[in-house]
Short mmCIF file of C-alpha atoms and ligand atoms in Angstrom, two decimals:
data_model
loop_
_atom_site.label_atom_id
_atom_site.label_comp_id
_atom_site.label_asym_id
_atom_site.label_seq_id
_atom_site.Cartn_x
_atom_site.Cartn_y
_atom_site.Cartn_z
CA UNK A 1 19.58 -10.13 23.40
CA UNK A 2 22.78 -11.93 21.16
CA UNK A 3 21.57 -15.36 22.69
CA UNK A 4 18.76 -14.37 22.76
CA UNK A 5 19.02 -14.09 19.30
CA UNK A 6 21.38 -17.21 18.57
CA UNK A 7 18.65 -19.40 19.91
CA UNK A 8 16.30 -17.95 18.39
CA UNK A 9 18.11 -18.63 15.07
CA UNK A 10 18.35 -21.26 15.80
CA UNK A 11 15.46 -22.39 16.54
CA UNK A 12 13.97 -21.43 13.17
CA UNK A 13 16.65 -23.20 11.73
CA UNK A 14 15.76 -26.51 13.41
CA UNK A 15 11.92 -25.89 13.66
CA UNK A 16 9.27 -26.87 11.03
CA UNK A 17 7.13 -24.08 9.10
CA UNK A 18 5.74 -23.13 6.36
CA UNK A 19 7.80 -21.09 4.26
CA UNK A 20 5.00 -19.23 2.30
CA UNK A 21 6.70 -17.45 -0.97
CA UNK A 22 4.97 -14.24 -2.35
CA UNK A 23 4.06 -15.16 -5.62
CA UNK A 24 2.64 -18.48 -6.97
CA UNK A 25 5.77 -19.64 -8.44
CA UNK A 26 7.37 -19.71 -4.66
CA UNK A 27 8.41 -22.74 -3.88
CA UNK A 28 7.19 -24.69 -0.62
CA UNK A 29 9.40 -24.62 2.06
CA UNK A 30 8.79 -26.29 5.61
CA UNK A 31 10.67 -25.16 8.71
CA UNK A 32 10.14 -26.85 12.32
CA UNK A 33 8.26 -24.56 14.27
CA UNK A 34 8.56 -25.24 18.81
CA UNK A 35 5.68 -25.92 20.10
CA UNK A 36 3.77 -22.71 22.06
CA UNK A 37 4.60 -24.84 25.13
CA UNK A 38 8.23 -24.77 24.65
CA UNK A 39 8.51 -20.98 24.40
CA UNK A 40 11.66 -20.10 26.22
CA UNK A 41 11.29 -17.06 29.40
CA UNK A 42 10.18 -13.97 27.97
CA UNK A 43 12.78 -11.35 27.40
CA UNK A 44 12.84 -7.97 26.34
CA UNK A 45 14.99 -6.18 23.75
CA UNK A 46 16.41 -2.73 24.24
CA UNK A 47 14.82 -0.44 22.16
CA UNK A 48 17.10 1.78 21.64
CA UNK A 49 15.17 4.61 18.64
CA UNK A 50 11.75 4.75 20.53
CA UNK A 51 10.45 8.30 19.00
CA UNK A 52 10.47 10.99 20.82
CA UNK A 53 6.89 12.85 21.69
CA UNK A 54 6.38 15.90 20.46
CA UNK A 55 4.34 17.74 23.28
CA UNK A 56 1.25 19.35 21.86
CA UNK A 57 0.02 22.68 23.29
CA UNK A 58 -2.69 23.05 24.58
CA UNK A 59 -4.16 27.33 23.79
CA UNK A 60 -6.42 28.87 26.46
CA UNK A 61 -9.82 30.11 24.90
CA UNK A 62 -10.44 33.44 26.11
CA UNK A 63 -13.59 34.40 24.53
CA UNK A 64 -16.62 31.96 24.56
CA UNK A 65 -19.61 33.39 22.69
CA UNK A 66 -23.20 34.33 24.27
CA UNK A 67 -25.02 32.00 22.64
CA UNK A 68 -28.70 34.99 20.97
CA UNK A 69 -30.69 31.54 19.50
CA UNK A 70 -31.48 27.87 20.45
CA UNK A 71 -32.90 26.27 17.35
CA UNK A 72 -35.28 24.83 17.94
CA UNK A 73 -34.64 21.07 17.34
CA UNK A 74 -37.05 19.74 14.57
CA UNK A 75 -35.75 16.02 13.80
CA UNK A 76 -34.09 14.14 16.09
CA UNK A 77 -31.80 11.59 13.92
CA UNK A 78 -31.30 7.77 15.42
CA UNK A 79 -27.40 7.39 15.26
CA UNK A 80 -25.71 3.81 15.17
CA UNK A 81 -23.43 3.78 18.01
CA UNK A 82 -20.55 1.73 17.24
CA UNK A 83 -20.12 -0.67 19.86
CA UNK A 84 -17.56 0.07 22.40
CA UNK A 85 -14.39 -1.59 22.72
CA UNK A 86 -13.34 -3.13 25.53
CA UNK A 87 -9.13 -2.14 25.78
CA UNK A 88 -7.10 -3.77 28.59
CA UNK A 89 -3.26 -4.26 29.42
CA UNK A 90 -1.61 -6.94 27.24
CA UNK A 91 1.74 -7.96 27.99
CA UNK A 92 4.51 -7.48 28.24
CA UNK A 93 5.07 -10.70 27.50
CA UNK A 94 3.61 -13.62 26.45
CA UNK A 95 1.14 -12.84 24.63
CA UNK A 96 -1.95 -14.71 21.94
CA UNK A 97 -2.16 -12.60 19.05
CA UNK A 98 -3.79 -13.52 15.45
CA UNK A 99 -1.67 -12.64 13.24
CA UNK A 100 -3.22 -13.18 9.42
CA UNK A 101 -0.84 -12.75 5.86
CA UNK A 102 -2.77 -12.13 3.28
CA UNK A 103 -1.16 -11.25 -0.32
CA UNK A 104 -3.81 -10.28 -2.94
CA UNK A 105 -7.20 -10.08 -2.44
CA UNK A 106 -9.36 -9.98 -6.17
CA UNK A 107 -12.72 -9.88 -7.74
CA UNK A 108 -12.01 -13.39 -8.28
CA UNK A 109 -10.22 -16.03 -7.92
CA UNK A 110 -11.31 -18.96 -10.42
CA UNK A 111 -7.93 -20.73 -10.93
CA UNK A 112 -7.81 -21.47 -6.98
CA UNK A 113 -4.07 -19.07 -6.48
CA UNK A 114 -3.50 -19.77 -2.92
CA UNK A 115 -1.89 -16.26 -2.09
CA UNK A 116 -5.04 -14.41 -3.94
CA UNK A 117 -8.38 -14.89 -2.48
CA UNK A 118 -11.61 -13.03 -3.82
CA UNK A 119 -13.70 -10.14 -2.12
CA UNK A 120 -16.06 -12.15 -1.34
CA UNK A 121 -14.58 -15.08 0.89
CA UNK A 122 -12.54 -11.62 1.91
CA UNK A 123 -15.39 -9.77 3.40
CA UNK A 124 -16.70 -12.95 4.58
CA UNK A 125 -13.32 -13.12 6.98
CA UNK A 126 -13.81 -9.49 8.00
CA UNK A 127 -17.79 -9.94 8.96
CA UNK A 128 -16.42 -12.25 10.80
CA UNK A 129 -14.50 -10.96 12.83
CA UNK A 130 -16.08 -7.86 12.98
CA UNK A 131 -19.49 -10.00 14.62
CA UNK A 132 -16.93 -11.90 17.38
CA UNK A 133 -15.81 -8.32 18.29
CA UNK A 134 -12.16 -8.43 17.48
CA UNK A 135 -10.47 -5.07 16.34
CA UNK A 136 -7.78 -4.06 14.42
CA UNK A 137 -3.98 -3.55 15.99
CA UNK A 138 -1.23 -2.75 14.27
CA UNK A 139 2.62 -5.06 14.37
CA UNK A 140 4.16 -2.02 16.36
CA UNK A 141 0.71 -1.74 18.70
CA UNK A 142 1.30 -6.04 18.90
CA UNK A 143 4.79 -5.66 19.35
CA UNK A 144 4.90 -2.62 22.04
CA UNK A 145 1.99 -5.25 24.47
CA UNK A 146 4.81 -7.78 23.36
CA UNK A 147 8.17 -5.68 24.77
CA UNK A 148 6.97 -3.60 27.64
CA UNK A 149 2.90 -3.73 28.18
CA UNK A 150 0.25 -1.51 25.79
CA UNK A 151 -3.82 -1.19 26.67
CA UNK A 152 -5.60 -3.03 23.57
CA UNK A 153 -8.57 -4.19 22.33
CA UNK A 154 -10.00 -7.09 24.47
CA UNK A 155 -10.06 -9.33 21.28
CA UNK A 156 -7.27 -7.58 19.37
CA UNK A 157 -5.68 -9.30 15.48
CA UNK A 158 -3.56 -7.84 13.39
CA UNK A 159 -4.26 -8.19 9.58
CA UNK A 160 -0.99 -8.28 7.45
CA UNK A 161 -0.69 -8.20 3.51
CA UNK A 162 2.52 -9.19 2.09
CA UNK A 163 4.29 -7.19 -1.07
CA UNK A 164 2.38 -4.12 -1.90
CA UNK A 165 -0.01 -5.49 -4.39
CA UNK A 166 -2.34 -2.71 -5.81
CA UNK A 167 -6.12 -4.65 -5.50
CA UNK A 168 -5.22 -4.56 -1.48
CA UNK A 169 -5.76 -0.97 -2.00
CA UNK A 170 -8.77 -1.47 -4.34
CA UNK A 171 -10.50 -4.33 -3.22
CA UNK A 172 -9.67 -5.09 1.04
CA UNK A 173 -8.87 -1.48 2.26
CA UNK A 174 -13.11 -0.59 0.83
CA UNK A 175 -13.94 -4.15 3.46
CA UNK A 176 -11.75 -3.06 6.17
CA UNK A 177 -12.30 0.43 6.23
CA UNK A 178 -16.13 0.17 6.23
CA UNK A 179 -15.03 -2.26 9.60
CA UNK A 180 -13.64 0.73 10.62
CA UNK A 181 -10.29 -2.31 10.33
CA UNK A 182 -6.52 -0.75 9.18
CA UNK A 183 -3.41 -3.54 8.35
CA UNK A 184 0.18 -3.45 8.51
CA UNK A 185 1.08 -3.60 5.08
CA UNK A 186 4.59 -4.85 3.57
CA UNK A 187 6.40 -3.66 0.90
CA UNK A 188 8.84 -4.29 -1.93
CA UNK A 189 10.51 -1.17 -1.82
CA UNK A 190 12.09 -1.45 -5.45
CA UNK A 191 7.83 -2.53 -7.07
CA UNK A 192 6.24 1.08 -5.16
CA UNK A 193 4.83 2.51 -8.33
CA UNK A 194 5.83 -0.18 -10.75
CA UNK A 195 2.44 -1.63 -12.49
CA UNK A 196 1.04 -3.39 -10.87
CA UNK A 197 1.67 -2.55 -7.36
CA UNK A 198 1.02 0.16 -4.88
CA UNK A 199 1.41 4.22 -5.81
CA UNK A 200 3.25 6.11 -3.45
CA UNK A 201 -0.60 8.44 -3.22
CA UNK A 202 -2.11 4.97 -1.96
CA UNK A 203 0.92 3.83 -0.01
CA UNK A 204 0.06 7.95 1.82
CA UNK A 205 -3.43 6.92 2.06
CA UNK A 206 -3.37 4.13 3.64
CA UNK A 207 -0.89 5.99 5.76
CA UNK A 208 -2.58 7.85 6.46
CA UNK A 209 -6.19 5.49 7.70
CA UNK A 210 -3.84 4.87 10.36
CA UNK A 211 -2.23 1.54 8.39
CA UNK A 212 1.15 1.05 9.10
CA UNK A 213 3.20 0.07 6.48
CA UNK A 214 6.50 -1.66 7.15
CA UNK A 215 9.50 -3.47 4.44
CA UNK A 216 9.43 -6.39 2.86
CA UNK A 217 12.59 -4.99 0.76
CA UNK A 218 14.74 -3.70 -1.56
CA UNK A 219 14.26 -6.58 -4.21
CA UNK A 220 12.12 -9.87 -2.68
CA UNK A 221 15.40 -11.87 -2.59
CA UNK A 222 16.13 -14.39 -0.43
CA UNK A 223 18.08 -12.86 2.27
CA UNK A 224 20.06 -16.55 3.13
CA UNK A 225 21.00 -15.70 -0.62
CA UNK A 226 21.68 -12.49 -1.21
CA UNK A 227 24.56 -10.82 -1.49
CA UNK A 228 23.68 -7.97 -0.29
CA UNK A 229 20.73 -9.09 2.41
CA UNK A 230 21.73 -5.85 4.93
CA UNK A 231 21.11 -3.11 2.22
CA UNK A 232 18.04 -5.23 1.68
CA UNK A 233 17.04 -4.70 5.24
CA UNK A 234 18.65 -1.70 6.65
CA UNK A 235 18.40 0.71 3.14
CA UNK A 236 15.11 -0.90 2.65
CA UNK A 237 13.79 1.15 5.80
CA UNK A 238 16.26 4.26 5.14
CA UNK A 239 14.24 4.46 2.05
CA UNK A 240 10.81 4.50 2.70
CA UNK A 241 11.50 6.59 5.72
CA UNK A 242 12.68 8.62 3.11
CA UNK A 243 10.68 8.66 0.76
CA UNK A 244 6.93 8.54 2.91
CA UNK A 245 7.93 10.57 6.08
CA UNK A 246 7.06 7.64 8.22
CA UNK A 247 8.20 5.39 11.02
CA UNK A 248 9.29 2.28 9.74
CA UNK A 249 9.38 -0.44 12.19
CA UNK A 250 8.79 -3.52 11.12
CA UNK A 251 10.34 -6.03 8.10
CA UNK A 252 9.05 -8.82 6.68
CA UNK A 253 11.51 -11.67 5.03
CA UNK A 254 10.93 -12.40 1.51
CA UNK A 255 9.14 -16.16 1.56
CA UNK A 256 9.41 -16.35 5.72
CA UNK A 257 13.56 -16.66 5.53
CA UNK A 258 15.50 -15.78 7.77
CA UNK A 259 18.36 -16.74 10.14
CA UNK A 260 20.24 -15.70 13.33
CA UNK A 261 22.10 -12.96 11.54
CA UNK A 262 18.74 -12.08 9.66
CA UNK A 263 17.28 -11.62 12.32
CA UNK A 264 20.64 -9.63 14.47
CA UNK A 265 20.59 -7.02 10.74
CA UNK A 266 17.02 -6.63 11.53
CA UNK A 267 17.86 -5.24 14.96
CA UNK A 268 20.59 -3.37 14.43
CA UNK A 269 18.55 -1.43 11.38
CA UNK A 270 16.46 -0.09 13.82
CA UNK A 271 13.39 -2.68 13.45
CA UNK A 272 11.76 -3.55 17.02
CA UNK A 273 10.12 -6.57 14.83
CA UNK A 274 10.74 -9.14 12.65
CA UNK A 275 7.70 -10.80 10.45
CA UNK A 276 7.96 -14.65 9.90
CA UNK A 277 4.90 -17.48 9.38
CA UNK A 278 4.11 -20.12 12.07
CA UNK A 279 0.59 -22.43 13.49
CA UNK A 280 1.00 -20.10 16.37
CA UNK A 281 -1.02 -17.08 18.27
CA UNK A 282 1.57 -16.75 21.27
CA UNK A 283 3.75 -14.06 20.40
CA UNK A 284 6.68 -13.48 23.13
CA UNK A 285 9.33 -11.65 22.99
CA UNK A 286 12.00 -13.88 22.72
CA UNK A 287 10.61 -14.25 19.05
CA UNK A 288 9.59 -10.55 18.02
CA UNK A 289 12.37 -10.71 15.53
CA UNK A 290 10.41 -13.85 14.19
CA UNK A 291 6.86 -13.43 15.41
CA UNK A 292 4.56 -16.31 14.09
CA UNK A 293 1.38 -15.55 10.78
CA UNK A 294 -1.00 -16.81 9.79
CA UNK A 295 -1.74 -17.44 6.36
CA UNK A 296 -4.87 -16.87 4.86
CA UNK A 297 -5.13 -19.02 1.77
CA UNK A 298 -7.54 -18.72 -1.58
CA UNK A 299 -10.94 -20.65 -0.63
CA UNK A 300 -10.19 -21.77 2.86
CA UNK A 301 -13.36 -22.33 4.30
CA UNK A 302 -14.43 -20.12 6.90
CA UNK A 303 -13.91 -23.08 9.59
CA UNK A 304 -10.51 -23.15 8.05
CA UNK A 305 -10.32 -19.24 8.33
CA UNK A 306 -11.53 -19.63 12.15
CA UNK A 307 -9.58 -21.90 13.76
CA UNK A 308 -6.38 -19.29 12.22
CA UNK A 309 -7.34 -17.28 15.14
CA UNK A 310 -6.64 -20.22 18.26
CA UNK A 311 -3.82 -22.48 18.36
CA UNK A 312 -4.56 -26.15 16.96
CA UNK A 313 -5.28 -28.40 19.32
ZN1 ZN B 1 6.23 -11.68 0.27
#
């Protein structure tokens, strides 16, 4: 495991990637990413904190009432059937699953901010996914498929949001819910309930609607410069678990900045994956602590967006 993380760390340090900021003032960095074809041989990580499923007791019915009256049906409702989602065994090992990253979804984006898409653009992108037969899965579904193998929808896609901005609840959540989609939200723990960010109740509503909650550190600091990187990574997980009583399995590195040490720390703190940045949709066990995410920028054309769903030529 250690050698795998070292290799992944060296790859991250050597390779070219977008270091995306999570605010408009963030600087635009570049790191190197390897070609998908040069990914090292997949190796499984040891997952030590898999929760034990709770056994469900099924009660045997002891009494069946006999109906005494059968009403005549008066009208046959016309139902629009949901298309059946085909599930296929996916993984373990390297899989192609696009992971998309958004920050803000806003009513309008007149300043053409890179980090904000407007509702019209977001709705068009999600509708395109639906029309093309994509079904959302959460980050932990992807992680489980890569590490252990899992039955997933035949065209899976992961939608992630960083920072926990309130506009995601207001503008993105309704669009996703209408399509039967969920997403993974990475929270800055110190920002919950702060102005402009999700409230605690909003986070719980997302979680109860099937969204996964992950950590995006306590203060959104550059972990390579922070003197409290251990706290930012580990304590943020503990806080979220205690605050929301939810499994917190994934960590998103602020600004996409990570090295061997931060990835090792994420592993040691009990996360099963780490969200990074990159140009690929190929996800593999040796990169699960810096899996590729592709950022959707404000005012992308639909062609720009659809190009994110496949590896670059
Ligand atoms: Zn961020």
